[in-house]
XYZ file of C-alpha atoms in Angstrom:
688
model
C 0.116 0.182 0.535
C 0.820 3.576 -0.986
C 0.612 6.180 2.134
C -1.104 8.539 2.012
C 2.074 10.366 2.189
C 4.222 9.235 -0.669
C 1.492 9.577 -3.376
C 2.308 12.195 -6.120
C 2.048 15.084 -4.542
C -0.823 16.394 -7.829
C -2.312 13.683 -8.270
C -6.300 14.700 -8.088
C -9.080 14.566 -10.353
C -7.432 16.615 -13.041
C -4.070 14.388 -13.367
C -6.049 11.297 -13.175
C -7.329 9.420 -16.785
C -9.006 6.322 -18.294
C -9.788 3.608 -20.086
C -13.322 2.398 -19.135
C -14.421 -0.391 -21.777
C -18.107 -2.615 -21.432
C -18.620 -5.149 -24.132
C -21.838 -7.047 -24.515
C -22.373 -7.610 -28.133
C -19.591 -9.689 -30.593
C -20.173 -9.681 -34.366
C -18.192 -13.110 -34.038
C -21.653 -14.917 -32.840
C -25.121 -14.280 -30.679
C -23.505 -16.611 -28.332
C -21.112 -14.137 -27.047
C -23.602 -11.757 -25.966
C -24.056 -11.310 -22.255
C -25.571 -8.399 -20.558
C -24.702 -6.641 -18.326
C -20.707 -5.220 -19.031
C -22.105 -1.810 -20.782
C -24.236 -1.113 -17.367
C -20.774 -1.897 -15.357
C -18.990 0.562 -17.154
C -21.246 3.275 -17.036
C -21.253 2.987 -13.236
C -17.187 2.555 -12.972
C -17.755 6.144 -15.362
C -20.032 7.074 -13.248
C -17.897 6.750 -10.201
C -14.174 8.130 -11.559
C -16.224 11.159 -12.695
C -18.809 12.378 -9.852
C -17.400 11.270 -6.337
C -13.515 11.140 -7.441
C -14.622 14.044 -9.915
C -12.291 13.396 -12.926
C -14.003 15.553 -16.325
C -15.126 13.751 -18.551
C -12.328 14.758 -20.440
C -9.636 12.296 -19.131
C -11.404 9.572 -19.680
C -12.832 7.446 -22.905
C -15.702 5.243 -22.700
C -15.402 2.187 -25.302
C -19.100 0.907 -25.129
C -21.298 -2.329 -27.520
C -24.431 -2.718 -25.190
C -26.435 -5.366 -26.026
C -29.668 -2.968 -26.731
C -29.244 0.576 -28.674
C -26.980 3.021 -25.908
C -30.262 5.787 -25.507
C -31.991 2.264 -23.776
C -28.985 2.315 -21.030
C -29.458 3.249 -17.762
C -27.579 6.950 -18.431
C -26.411 8.535 -14.838
C -28.344 12.111 -14.798
C -25.485 14.583 -14.467
C -23.439 16.605 -16.219
C -20.132 14.778 -17.239
C -21.913 11.396 -17.887
C -24.162 13.781 -20.664
C -20.724 14.458 -21.667
C -19.791 11.355 -22.141
C -22.778 10.256 -23.656
C -21.757 12.447 -26.817
C -18.194 11.195 -26.790
C -18.240 6.918 -25.889
C -17.001 4.703 -29.279
C -18.252 1.080 -30.074
C -15.631 -1.107 -27.968
C -13.695 -2.116 -31.225
C -10.217 -3.150 -31.895
C -9.258 0.354 -33.716
C -10.833 2.553 -30.925
C -9.337 0.603 -28.316
C -5.893 0.190 -29.298
C -5.791 4.185 -30.341
C -7.430 5.339 -27.291
C -4.937 2.665 -25.045
C -1.917 2.668 -27.327
C -2.041 6.526 -28.861
C -4.357 9.225 -26.869
C -3.448 8.275 -23.396
C -0.066 8.444 -23.666
C 0.398 12.003 -24.512
C -1.894 12.820 -21.969
C -0.086 14.588 -18.750
C -0.895 12.697 -15.593
C -0.317 11.018 -12.898
C -2.824 7.703 -12.504
C -3.993 5.648 -14.597
C -7.636 3.452 -14.626
C -7.904 0.578 -17.143
C -11.352 -0.384 -16.714
C -12.511 -3.063 -18.674
C -15.900 -5.627 -18.381
C -16.937 -8.235 -21.292
C -15.436 -12.007 -22.592
C -12.049 -12.967 -21.308
C -9.718 -15.276 -22.301
C -5.782 -16.513 -21.219
C -3.695 -17.301 -24.054
C -0.625 -20.409 -24.701
C 1.485 -17.597 -22.043
C -1.347 -17.116 -19.992
C -1.640 -13.458 -21.253
C -5.257 -12.222 -20.479
C -6.963 -11.303 -24.163
C -10.375 -9.003 -23.956
C -12.132 -9.714 -26.491
C -13.092 -6.359 -28.790
C -17.100 -6.258 -30.134
C -15.440 -6.974 -33.824
C -13.403 -10.153 -33.038
C -15.091 -12.704 -36.282
C -14.955 -16.541 -36.389
C -11.696 -15.570 -38.836
C -9.651 -13.250 -36.285
C -11.318 -12.636 -32.926
C -9.832 -9.195 -32.621
C -8.305 -8.265 -28.576
C -6.636 -6.692 -25.999
C -3.819 -8.448 -24.865
C -4.178 -7.240 -21.113
C -0.541 -8.157 -20.115
C 1.447 -6.991 -23.383
C -0.428 -2.850 -22.388
C 0.448 -2.946 -19.389
C 4.563 -4.099 -20.116
C 4.330 -1.339 -23.112
C 2.892 1.584 -20.071
C 6.000 0.449 -18.231
C 8.034 1.899 -20.796
C 9.532 5.464 -21.666
C 7.065 5.091 -25.342
C 5.193 6.836 -22.110
C 6.423 10.445 -21.064
C 8.807 9.748 -18.847
C 7.180 11.658 -16.265
C 3.847 10.617 -16.434
C 1.873 7.656 -14.885
C 3.550 6.934 -12.477
C 0.308 5.217 -10.675
C -1.267 2.600 -13.428
C -4.173 0.136 -12.124
C -5.906 -1.799 -14.389
C -9.520 -3.358 -12.772
C -10.860 -6.639 -15.266
C -14.373 -8.376 -14.532
C -13.685 -10.677 -16.649
C -13.641 -14.242 -17.009
C -9.705 -15.793 -17.524
C -9.950 -19.601 -18.690
C -8.138 -21.086 -21.634
C -8.761 -20.118 -24.694
C -10.143 -21.959 -27.081
C -7.832 -24.483 -28.793
C -10.932 -24.697 -31.689
C -9.457 -23.249 -34.928
C -13.021 -21.251 -34.898
C -11.027 -19.479 -32.104
C -8.500 -17.618 -34.076
C -6.389 -14.840 -31.619
C -3.537 -14.739 -33.659
C -0.353 -13.338 -31.632
C -0.936 -10.286 -30.056
C 2.216 -8.088 -29.172
C 2.301 -4.266 -29.072
C 6.092 -4.041 -27.734
C 7.555 -1.329 -25.876
C 10.593 0.451 -25.605
C 12.886 0.972 -22.424
C 11.656 0.210 -18.976
C 11.039 3.259 -16.789
C 11.919 2.414 -13.181
C 9.233 3.867 -10.178
C 6.143 3.049 -12.855
C 4.094 0.892 -10.042
C 1.019 -1.009 -11.554
C -1.491 -2.699 -10.011
C -4.201 -5.742 -10.891
C -7.610 -6.226 -9.789
C -8.923 -8.937 -11.521
C -12.555 -10.746 -11.067
C -11.467 -14.399 -10.889
C -8.391 -16.914 -10.775
C -6.591 -18.185 -13.716
C -8.749 -20.901 -14.821
C -11.842 -19.750 -13.645
C -15.108 -18.074 -14.717
C -15.853 -15.049 -13.701
C -19.939 -14.183 -12.513
C -22.508 -12.344 -14.209
C -25.782 -11.467 -13.007
C -28.013 -10.718 -16.025
C -31.171 -10.225 -14.634
C -29.784 -6.763 -12.824
C -27.199 -6.595 -15.429
C -23.846 -5.942 -13.206
C -20.679 -8.333 -12.860
C -20.484 -9.634 -8.967
C -16.745 -8.378 -8.602
C -18.046 -4.363 -10.693
C -20.635 -4.315 -7.670
C -18.057 -5.031 -5.266
C -15.894 -3.113 -6.243
C -18.286 0.381 -6.292
C -19.473 -0.736 -3.295
C -16.187 -0.773 -1.663
C -14.781 2.130 -3.885
C -18.469 4.966 -2.919
C -17.815 8.356 -2.385
C -13.907 8.345 -2.011
C -11.790 10.865 -3.752
C -8.337 9.891 -6.292
C -6.814 10.584 -3.462
C -8.168 8.192 -1.458
C -9.269 5.685 -3.944
C -5.716 4.872 -4.946
C -4.075 4.893 -1.364
C -6.739 2.242 0.224
C -7.083 0.250 -3.051
C -5.265 -2.439 -1.526
C -7.766 -2.008 1.702
C -10.339 -2.174 -0.623
C -9.530 -5.409 -2.689
C -8.654 -7.214 1.083
C -12.531 -6.614 2.056
C -13.288 -7.491 -1.836
C -11.536 -10.599 -1.519
C -12.479 -11.440 1.936
C -15.754 -11.435 0.769
C -15.796 -14.385 -1.795
C -14.019 -16.062 0.551
C -16.817 -16.209 2.849
C -19.254 -17.091 -0.085
C -16.881 -19.946 -0.093
C -16.437 -20.958 3.862
C -20.415 -21.574 3.473
C -19.478 -23.399 0.231
C -21.695 -21.211 -1.386
C -19.756 -20.043 -4.376
C -16.677 -21.663 -5.003
C -16.178 -21.351 -8.544
C -17.863 -17.387 -8.351
C -15.175 -14.439 -8.947
C -12.130 -16.043 -5.954
C -9.834 -12.478 -6.659
C -6.261 -12.570 -7.922
C -4.644 -9.490 -7.109
C -0.769 -10.067 -7.929
C 0.614 -7.049 -6.030
C 0.270 -4.037 -4.754
C 1.318 -0.987 -4.818
C 5.014 -1.676 -3.763
C 5.148 -5.260 -5.890
C 4.416 -7.159 -2.588
C 1.845 -9.832 -2.810
C -0.236 -9.030 -0.081
C -3.850 -11.693 0.209
C -2.869 -15.048 0.243
C 0.456 -14.676 1.776
C -0.863 -13.319 4.806
C 0.674 -15.157 6.911
C -1.419 -13.706 9.556
C -5.053 -14.730 7.714
C -7.025 -18.082 8.985
C -6.615 -20.522 6.559
C -9.778 -21.429 5.038
C -11.531 -24.941 6.135
C -11.282 -27.229 3.721
C -13.385 -30.265 3.251
C -11.423 -33.917 4.226
C -9.869 -35.523 0.981
C -9.989 -39.497 -0.341
C -7.332 -41.284 1.338
C -5.571 -43.484 -0.404
C -7.122 -46.531 0.441
C -10.527 -44.579 -0.660
C -8.348 -44.309 -4.134
C -8.406 -48.314 -4.114
C -11.612 -48.958 -3.383
C -12.704 -47.003 -6.361
C -10.247 -48.134 -8.721
C -11.298 -51.255 -8.360
C -15.343 -50.397 -8.630
C -14.727 -47.826 -11.324
C -12.396 -50.771 -13.293
C -13.481 -51.384 -17.079
C -16.406 -48.985 -16.012
C -18.178 -46.221 -18.555
C -20.514 -43.543 -16.833
C -23.533 -44.588 -16.543
C -26.294 -42.825 -18.208
C -26.964 -41.046 -14.349
C -23.677 -39.726 -13.868
C -23.631 -36.463 -14.431
C -26.618 -35.729 -12.350
C -24.347 -37.279 -10.032
C -22.106 -34.846 -10.271
C -24.393 -32.319 -9.994
C -26.445 -33.400 -7.065
C -22.983 -33.929 -5.259
C -22.554 -30.549 -5.167
C -25.861 -29.307 -3.913
C -25.588 -32.308 -1.330
C -23.191 -30.645 0.061
C -24.340 -26.785 -0.520
C -22.498 -25.804 -3.098
C -22.738 -24.472 -6.664
C -22.319 -26.736 -10.069
C -19.776 -25.465 -12.219
C -21.112 -23.456 -14.754
C -19.920 -24.915 -17.613
C -22.508 -27.972 -17.521
C -21.738 -31.438 -18.393
C -18.741 -33.899 -16.600
C -14.965 -33.036 -15.896
C -13.527 -36.059 -17.955
C -14.881 -39.342 -19.733
C -14.223 -42.213 -17.515
C -15.932 -42.315 -13.896
C -12.147 -41.799 -12.230
C -11.885 -37.949 -13.513
C -14.538 -37.584 -12.411
C -14.075 -38.002 -8.343
C -10.521 -36.393 -9.265
C -11.968 -32.687 -9.979
C -14.412 -33.168 -7.064
C -11.726 -34.272 -4.971
C -9.670 -32.003 -5.914
C -12.416 -28.963 -5.215
C -13.306 -27.474 -1.763
C -16.402 -29.057 -0.388
C -19.137 -27.710 1.366
C -20.387 -27.136 4.853
C -19.602 -29.996 8.217
C -16.443 -30.913 5.584
C -17.945 -33.779 3.242
C -16.123 -34.092 0.130
C -17.538 -34.334 -2.855
C -16.952 -37.415 -4.118
C -18.759 -39.479 -1.149
C -21.875 -37.892 -2.386
C -21.664 -38.470 -6.038
C -20.766 -42.522 -5.198
C -23.610 -42.781 -3.214
C -25.766 -41.350 -6.334
C -24.626 -43.718 -7.980
C -25.153 -46.965 -5.463
C -28.859 -45.684 -5.500
C -29.328 -45.275 -9.148
C -27.952 -48.577 -9.610
C -29.438 -50.347 -7.190
C -33.308 -48.897 -9.196
C -31.955 -50.024 -12.631
C -31.341 -53.540 -10.637
C -27.432 -53.554 -10.369
C -27.828 -55.125 -6.862
C -24.084 -56.034 -6.812
C -22.024 -52.683 -8.101
C -24.893 -51.361 -6.260
C -24.096 -52.808 -2.766
C -20.337 -52.573 -3.073
C -20.374 -48.450 -4.274
C -23.062 -48.373 -0.937
C -20.455 -50.618 0.857
C -17.041 -48.172 0.329
C -19.702 -45.174 0.669
C -20.085 -46.530 4.817
C -15.918 -47.353 4.844
C -15.239 -43.382 3.809
C -16.689 -41.880 5.828
C -16.981 -43.869 9.021
C -12.678 -43.677 8.369
C -12.630 -40.105 8.501
C -15.416 -38.859 10.596
C -17.437 -37.075 8.313
C -21.290 -36.417 8.601
C -24.760 -38.255 7.118
C -25.930 -37.546 3.784
C -29.083 -37.125 2.894
C -30.627 -39.128 0.452
C -30.479 -38.646 -2.899
C -33.132 -38.388 -4.828
C -35.294 -41.043 -6.724
C -35.258 -40.892 -9.890
C -38.176 -39.940 -12.237
C -40.806 -42.361 -13.229
C -42.056 -41.443 -16.399
C -44.823 -43.593 -17.873
C -44.182 -45.360 -21.316
C -45.485 -47.042 -23.693
C -43.897 -48.430 -26.958
C -45.525 -49.584 -29.984
C -44.010 -51.839 -32.578
C -44.846 -51.615 -36.207
C -43.144 -53.914 -39.080
C -44.529 -54.653 -42.487
C -45.138 -58.409 -42.794
C -42.790 -60.528 -44.734
C -44.768 -61.116 -47.813
C -44.559 -56.793 -48.121
C -47.610 -57.307 -48.667
C -50.243 -54.203 -47.172
C -50.649 -53.985 -43.192
C -48.283 -54.468 -40.098
C -48.033 -56.801 -37.243
C -48.104 -55.094 -34.616
C -47.163 -54.795 -30.575
C -47.059 -52.620 -27.693
C -45.339 -52.913 -24.153
C -45.570 -50.719 -21.358
C -42.461 -49.305 -19.137
C -43.863 -48.299 -16.094
C -43.053 -49.329 -12.272
C -42.390 -52.710 -14.422
C -41.593 -53.590 -18.435
C -44.690 -55.271 -19.736
C -45.777 -56.687 -22.724
C -49.603 -55.900 -23.523
C -50.830 -56.280 -26.740
C -49.781 -57.277 -30.363
C -51.760 -58.374 -33.572
C -52.961 -62.340 -34.126
C -53.645 -63.394 -37.843
C -53.191 -61.022 -41.194
C -51.440 -57.429 -40.094
C -53.860 -55.248 -39.175
C -54.299 -51.789 -41.292
C -52.637 -48.717 -38.891
C -56.376 -47.689 -37.578
C -56.821 -51.355 -35.891
C -53.464 -50.085 -34.379
C -54.455 -46.490 -33.368
C -57.996 -48.673 -32.143
C -55.585 -50.604 -29.455
C -53.450 -48.267 -28.854
C -56.332 -45.956 -27.667
C -58.635 -48.448 -25.863
C -55.189 -49.158 -23.212
C -54.327 -45.972 -22.946
C -57.963 -46.219 -21.298
C -56.781 -49.066 -19.603
C -53.719 -48.143 -18.421
C -54.880 -44.617 -17.076
C -57.651 -45.792 -14.667
C -60.332 -46.859 -16.511
C -62.243 -49.639 -16.584
C -60.757 -52.495 -18.444
C -62.288 -53.942 -21.563
C -62.655 -56.677 -23.160
C -61.301 -59.560 -20.002
C -58.069 -57.082 -20.020
C -56.320 -57.407 -16.866
C -57.078 -54.427 -14.163
C -53.243 -54.581 -13.134
C -51.720 -52.879 -15.792
C -53.781 -49.484 -14.234
C -50.989 -46.638 -14.095
C -51.295 -44.244 -11.548
C -50.717 -40.321 -13.147
C -51.155 -41.997 -17.179
C -48.924 -42.177 -19.451
C -46.310 -39.185 -20.215
C -45.081 -40.998 -23.196
C -45.744 -42.376 -26.554
C -42.841 -44.386 -28.619
C -43.653 -45.375 -32.185
C -40.733 -48.509 -33.249
C -41.716 -48.135 -37.664
C -40.363 -48.754 -40.655
C -38.324 -46.390 -42.339
C -40.661 -45.227 -44.270
C -43.445 -44.181 -41.612
C -40.712 -41.786 -40.047
C -43.363 -39.084 -41.490
C -46.329 -40.287 -40.484
C -48.837 -38.500 -38.536
C -49.427 -40.636 -34.839
C -49.515 -37.267 -33.219
C -52.233 -36.087 -35.555
C -54.267 -39.270 -33.978
C -57.845 -38.403 -33.123
C -58.250 -39.841 -28.840
C -61.610 -39.463 -26.989
C -61.637 -36.743 -24.033
C -64.482 -35.497 -21.840
C -67.540 -35.041 -23.235
C -70.302 -34.937 -26.414
C -67.676 -37.103 -28.416
C -65.080 -34.846 -28.292
C -61.474 -36.126 -29.709
C -58.136 -34.517 -29.494
C -55.345 -35.252 -31.143
C -52.809 -38.094 -29.029
C -50.283 -34.832 -29.498
C -51.806 -32.999 -27.214
C -52.458 -35.795 -25.007
C -49.460 -37.325 -24.252
C -45.483 -36.896 -25.120
C -45.315 -38.177 -29.364
C -41.737 -39.895 -30.778
C -40.711 -41.977 -32.910
C -37.806 -44.294 -33.159
C -36.273 -46.114 -35.912
C -33.724 -48.602 -34.289
C -33.796 -50.969 -36.915
C -31.861 -49.100 -39.389
C -29.164 -48.120 -36.172
C -26.825 -51.583 -36.704
C -24.072 -50.176 -39.124
C -23.542 -47.165 -37.353
C -24.481 -48.700 -33.646
C -21.240 -47.283 -32.765
C -22.121 -43.819 -33.216
C -25.539 -43.529 -31.867
C -24.691 -45.497 -28.528
C -21.802 -42.524 -28.488
C -23.784 -39.535 -28.944
C -26.550 -40.438 -26.576
C -23.605 -40.996 -24.449
C -21.543 -37.625 -25.254
C -24.892 -36.460 -24.425
C -26.141 -37.764 -21.522
C -22.535 -37.110 -19.749
C -23.158 -32.897 -20.813
C -26.252 -32.627 -18.416
C -28.770 -32.742 -22.406
C -27.042 -28.832 -23.160
C -24.021 -28.322 -24.556
C -22.872 -24.979 -27.044
C -22.502 -27.848 -29.976
C -25.393 -30.310 -28.835
C -28.052 -28.910 -31.282
C -26.819 -28.814 -35.443
C -29.532 -26.886 -37.936
C -29.581 -28.164 -41.270
C -30.381 -26.267 -44.218
C -31.265 -26.747 -47.470
C -28.187 -26.381 -49.167
C -26.393 -28.795 -46.008
C -27.857 -32.247 -47.259
C -25.660 -33.413 -49.577
C -24.438 -37.066 -49.820
C -21.968 -36.871 -47.633
C -23.563 -35.264 -44.595
C -23.958 -38.076 -42.854
C -20.881 -38.825 -42.558
C -19.538 -35.625 -41.676
C -22.175 -36.144 -38.375
C -20.437 -39.700 -37.727
C -17.356 -37.767 -37.330
C -18.113 -36.523 -33.633
C -20.811 -36.777 -31.011
C -22.107 -33.640 -32.190
C -24.484 -33.132 -32.588
C -26.905 -34.971 -30.886
C -29.390 -33.040 -32.448
C -30.684 -32.446 -35.692
C -32.888 -29.209 -35.799
C -34.557 -29.829 -40.083
C -34.790 -26.010 -41.703
C -35.543 -27.901 -45.645
C -38.365 -26.768 -47.740
C -38.290 -30.659 -49.216
C -39.892 -33.841 -47.899
C -37.642 -34.488 -44.683
C -36.503 -38.290 -46.713
C -34.993 -36.154 -49.268
C -31.540 -37.576 -47.278
C -32.456 -35.607 -44.648
C -33.837 -39.133 -42.444
C -30.845 -40.701 -43.986
C -28.324 -38.429 -42.860
C -29.702 -38.581 -39.708
C -28.790 -42.689 -39.249
C -26.145 -42.782 -41.594
C -24.520 -40.600 -39.025
C -25.557 -42.207 -35.561
C -27.588 -39.593 -34.800
C -30.112 -39.821 -31.763
C -32.898 -37.086 -31.977
C -34.212 -34.907 -34.799
C -36.687 -32.390 -34.553
C -38.854 -31.888 -38.948
C -42.392 -30.531 -39.933
C -44.418 -32.843 -41.324
C -43.324 -33.072 -45.236
C -41.303 -30.850 -45.356
C -41.124 -27.346 -45.630
C -39.293 -24.247 -43.459
C -41.427 -24.339 -40.454
C -41.591 -20.594 -39.004
C -41.547 -19.337 -37.098
C -37.233 -20.990 -37.291
C -37.417 -24.090 -34.619
C -34.892 -22.718 -33.019
C -36.796 -19.779 -31.363
C -39.799 -22.400 -30.871
C -37.631 -25.322 -28.918
C -34.770 -23.352 -27.074
C -35.205 -20.858 -24.398
C -33.545 -17.209 -24.710
C -30.262 -16.165 -23.862
C -29.184 -12.953 -23.206
C -29.564 -11.228 -26.099
C -32.954 -12.568 -26.602
C -32.204 -14.881 -29.419
C -32.802 -18.553 -28.737
C -29.652 -20.028 -27.233
C -29.009 -23.230 -28.011
C -26.681 -24.213 -25.903
C -29.538 -24.328 -22.998
C -31.767 -26.380 -25.018
C -32.203 -29.061 -22.812
C -31.899 -31.613 -25.479
C -32.881 -34.782 -22.699
C -36.553 -32.833 -21.976
C -37.866 -32.199 -26.204
C -40.385 -34.496 -25.606
C -41.954 -32.248 -23.160
C -41.319 -29.035 -24.964
C -42.087 -29.926 -28.389
C -45.774 -31.392 -26.843
C -45.825 -28.098 -24.868
C -44.967 -26.188 -28.438
C -48.204 -28.592 -29.903
C -50.592 -27.014 -26.987
C -49.329 -23.089 -27.800
C -50.680 -23.528 -31.807
C -53.842 -25.360 -30.373
C -54.500 -22.646 -27.822
C -53.484 -19.813 -30.341
C -55.725 -21.421 -33.012
C -58.925 -21.979 -30.346
C -62.579 -20.210 -31.317
C -61.310 -19.362 -35.083
C -61.237 -21.322 -37.744
C -58.856 -23.551 -39.113
C -57.816 -26.259 -41.685
C -56.298 -29.388 -40.209
C -52.943 -27.833 -41.049
C -51.704 -24.653 -38.845
C -50.400 -22.563 -41.850
C -47.387 -22.214 -38.900
C -46.534 -26.032 -38.733
C -46.458 -26.270 -35.236
C -48.631 -28.570 -34.292
C -47.023 -30.613 -37.531
C -44.069 -31.451 -35.685
C -42.227 -34.444 -36.112
C -39.789 -36.024 -33.315
C -36.942 -38.716 -33.563
C -36.296 -39.438 -30.104
C -33.846 -42.940 -30.171
C -33.201 -43.475 -26.968
C -30.965 -47.072 -26.699
C -31.084 -47.537 -23.058
C -35.145 -47.223 -23.900
C -35.645 -50.436 -26.232
C -38.236 -53.265 -24.629
C -37.015 -56.353 -25.386
C -37.810 -56.423 -29.495
C -37.828 -59.373 -31.833
C -38.914 -60.031 -34.839
C -43.021 -60.077 -35.681
C -42.579 -62.081 -38.657
């Protein structure tokens, strides 16, 4: 810390300059957009021009907001009114002009650099802050580390800016090693270092960690805490008290971590104070934060035997997320499992801080696996897992764990259809029920039957399963409390586009009928066409489950021009995408479904009969991101059957009371969902 008496004598508002930037909108993709940084930048500028009394002409304000600039909450003051007409977009050109051309020519004692937006670490761990004009071919950015090195050299006036403070509200995660993320190499060079220049850096996160942004309030947690500390401070008080403010901010987030409420939230890395000495993490007088117990060697040996040769089960991500909840921690922001094997997952959990009571995160993870293995009938493995949990808890003196939540109960009716072996008309049909147990409930006898006959049998059994009176001597034991959640049609390839969801079902008085797809989730399946791509099919489904159903690459929208002879081979190259949304005008059989099945993609949505859906499928199915546009990465593919039914019901509700044809012009009630879950196929044998 610099004592007030050692500050430059003339330090004051007139000799204080600043670069203030807030980037919300990025050219590279709407998925990058986030709400909050522009407001944070305005609030910091308001503090500088308000309590700190810095003239607005000393600020270089760069803003790229999501909304129109006039829609921002501009503080009502003459200084902010002046900045409202003087700000510039946060492009790379404007950033370099302000930071490397204009400000170095000023005569000042103190430089503030405040930046809010995305942040990535480069190969040499330099902090790269993408600018608004970042594009896939070239992610234009500010290399903050290189810029700060430049500011210590004689390219800045010799006697100017002895004090420089960089405050950054951004993540510090590794830049993706994907070819689409081309940051290039940015180094601003510099002259000879000037002795006596002091720099203070305060970042919102440690290396590899994400900084939290509150999109609803439009504020970063770091900026919120920072401005609370600065409050009404003058320039001289803010400079001399900045290390103290940083300690207070760090302590508040440390308390969140100790309570198990925010281990992955901003954990401040304040490199050095004004005297270049570490003053946070190396304080020998500070009490060490309590840590959860770590697994001992005996526990690891046991897990090695338990997990040998086992791939992560379908419930692995649920178990991972529940481990944090059970210990009072917050689930990691990225989503998905941290590794491809169960031991990778446990290692990640063991390296993190546990929650209240000192519970190591791997213990509830294994406990969850044990409960689900028992529910799935794998009692031997479940017993071994439970024994490990009990022994580890006793040996490490761990507290009692709450029981994991039971698996969601879903009642599914499977309808299997196969053409007769002689290729004649009709189908051989069979119906299974999967609820608390698997049950075969009907099979066609004699000659092949028409689809009308299958519909009549399905409707009859749905009434029975839902609790209606038994019909034709059917067993009353087939009734299921709560009725049927989903109906899955296992059909030949040629029937995938059939309007099963439009089959009429009696409902209510006066002979009213409702479409099957309004009453139940209705999907189609074609597992018999998966023989040649079984490995890709299973791999894509496992990949989807281990990411909790959500991932930026899980969903791919296929346009007309992309349906080529090699599309199936492209889809088969990687587990992603696991879901294809069809925006093709031609009927889906004109190449798209062949590519989906050849690529091993388990899930697909299209408009029956072809025709590009209006509005687009992403608008119908995906939740909106911070910019108000649909975010594919936020679409939970594992909940699509329920989501498609919601869309069908919304379309029916919009048409209520109005004359209409059998098809909605928008096609919202004509969506078809291919849903091939390889883990849920009844004992399928040839009906021939």
